[in-house]
Amino acid sequence: MFNEEAFLEDARKIHSLPDKILDVRREINKFIDYDKTLFSKALDDICNNIVGNTMFRFLITKLPPGRRLRIIDIGPEQTRIGASLIGQDGSSYLDCTVYINHNVYNSSGIGIPERQYYLSMR
């Protein structure tokens, strides 16, 4: 269950840190494995947004030592199995891996409405 009070308290603590302590966009590459040609722009946008920036600061401070988050594009795999768009798996998360299906987003990165859902496997 989401604890809004704890989130806001942690956000205040994290955002009160001087910027020179943690450049989230630069540091995120030490914690995430991803295809830079596909996801660099999206990560830039997320890190430039206060909510996304907070999310990644939390990730950096809470990720277990030695663990890395992986972002994997499952779009080509879904296309290869011949599933129609409606029959394809959407984006999900499992054990420090985020599976993104780029087929459910249009060319500007906006989600196709009938395909927008999030499935947490954990």
PDB file of C-alpha atoms in Angstrom, residues 48-105:
ATOM      1  CA  ASN A  48      14.271  16.624 -15.576  1.00  0.00           C
ATOM      2  CA  ASN A  49      10.846  16.188 -13.939  1.00  0.00           C
ATOM      3  CA  ILE A  50      10.695  16.667 -10.146  1.00  0.00           C
ATOM      4  CA  VAL A  51       8.627  13.499  -9.628  1.00  0.00           C
ATOM      5  CA  GLY A  52      10.864  11.414 -11.884  1.00  0.00           C
ATOM      6  CA  ASN A  53      13.958  12.929 -10.305  1.00  0.00           C
ATOM      7  CA  THR A  54      12.648  11.997  -6.841  1.00  0.00           C
ATOM      8  CA  MET A  55      11.794   8.485  -8.013  1.00  0.00           C
ATOM      9  CA  PHE A  56      15.343   7.907  -9.267  1.00  0.00           C
ATOM     10  CA  ARG A  57      16.891   9.435  -6.145  1.00  0.00           C
ATOM     11  CA  PHE A  58      14.844   6.944  -4.116  1.00  0.00           C
ATOM     12  CA  LEU A  59      15.967   4.150  -6.421  1.00  0.00           C
ATOM     13  CA  ILE A  60      19.624   5.074  -6.026  1.00  0.00           C
ATOM     14  CA  THR A  61      19.398   5.216  -2.245  1.00  0.00           C
ATOM     15  CA  LYS A  62      17.142   2.147  -1.809  1.00  0.00           C
ATOM     16  CA  LEU A  63      18.508  -0.296  -4.398  1.00  0.00           C
ATOM     17  CA  PRO A  64      20.248  -3.171  -2.595  1.00  0.00           C
ATOM     18  CA  PRO A  65      24.062  -2.987  -2.762  1.00  0.00           C
ATOM     19  CA  GLY A  66      25.445  -4.599  -5.882  1.00  0.00           C
ATOM     20  CA  ARG A  67      22.059  -4.689  -7.632  1.00  0.00           C
ATOM     21  CA  ARG A  68      21.332  -2.919 -10.880  1.00  0.00           C
ATOM     22  CA  LEU A  69      17.971  -2.147 -12.432  1.00  0.00           C
ATOM     23  CA  ARG A  70      17.566  -3.415 -15.983  1.00  0.00           C
ATOM     24  CA  ILE A  71      15.262  -1.942 -18.625  1.00  0.00           C
ATOM     25  CA  ILE A  72      14.456  -4.366 -21.429  1.00  0.00           C
ATOM     26  CA  ASP A  73      12.458  -3.688 -24.596  1.00  0.00           C
ATOM     27  CA  ILE A  74      10.100  -6.638 -25.161  1.00  0.00           C
ATOM     28  CA  GLY A  75       8.425  -5.057 -28.213  1.00  0.00           C
ATOM     29  CA  PRO A  76      10.408  -7.000 -30.843  1.00  0.00           C
ATOM     30  CA  GLU A  77       9.813 -10.289 -28.999  1.00  0.00           C
ATOM     31  CA  GLN A  78       6.068  -9.606 -28.854  1.00  0.00           C
ATOM     32  CA  THR A  79       6.032  -8.800 -32.569  1.00  0.00           C
ATOM     33  CA  ARG A  80       8.025 -11.966 -33.385  1.00  0.00           C
ATOM     34  CA  ILE A  81       5.513 -14.233 -31.680  1.00  0.00           C
ATOM     35  CA  GLY A  82       2.884 -12.767 -33.977  1.00  0.00           C
ATOM     36  CA  ALA A  83       0.576 -11.480 -31.266  1.00  0.00           C
ATOM     37  CA  SER A  84      -1.883  -8.796 -32.284  1.00  0.00           C
ATOM     38  CA  LEU A  85      -1.449  -5.504 -30.415  1.00  0.00           C
ATOM     39  CA  ILE A  86      -4.344  -6.365 -28.109  1.00  0.00           C
ATOM     40  CA  GLY A  87      -2.821  -9.784 -27.385  1.00  0.00           C
ATOM     41  CA  GLN A  88       0.631  -8.487 -26.488  1.00  0.00           C
ATOM     42  CA  ASP A  89       2.042  -8.210 -22.996  1.00  0.00           C
ATOM     43  CA  GLY A  90       2.307  -4.671 -21.656  1.00  0.00           C
ATOM     44  CA  SER A  91       5.065  -3.174 -19.547  1.00  0.00           C
ATOM     45  CA  SER A  92       5.832  -4.861 -16.241  1.00  0.00           C
ATOM     46  CA  TYR A  93       8.379  -5.115 -13.428  1.00  0.00           C
ATOM     47  CA  LEU A  94       9.909  -8.211 -11.859  1.00  0.00           C
ATOM     48  CA  ASP A  95      12.986  -8.595  -9.654  1.00  0.00           C
ATOM     49  CA  CYS A  96      14.814  -5.363 -10.564  1.00  0.00           C
ATOM     50  CA  THR A  97      13.899  -5.668 -14.259  1.00  0.00           C
ATOM     51  CA  VAL A  98      11.486  -3.325 -16.054  1.00  0.00           C
ATOM     52  CA  TYR A  99      10.025  -4.825 -19.215  1.00  0.00           C
ATOM     53  CA  ILE A 100       8.858  -2.156 -21.678  1.00  0.00           C
ATOM     54  CA  ASN A 101       6.756  -2.963 -24.724  1.00  0.00           C
ATOM     55  CA  HIS A 102       7.322  -0.015 -27.049  1.00  0.00           C
ATOM     56  CA  ASN A 103       4.563  -1.300 -29.334  1.00  0.00           C
ATOM     57  CA  VAL A 104       1.954   0.124 -26.937  1.00  0.00           C
ATOM     58  CA  TYR A 105       3.200   3.706 -27.422  1.00  0.00           C
TER      59      TYR A 105
END
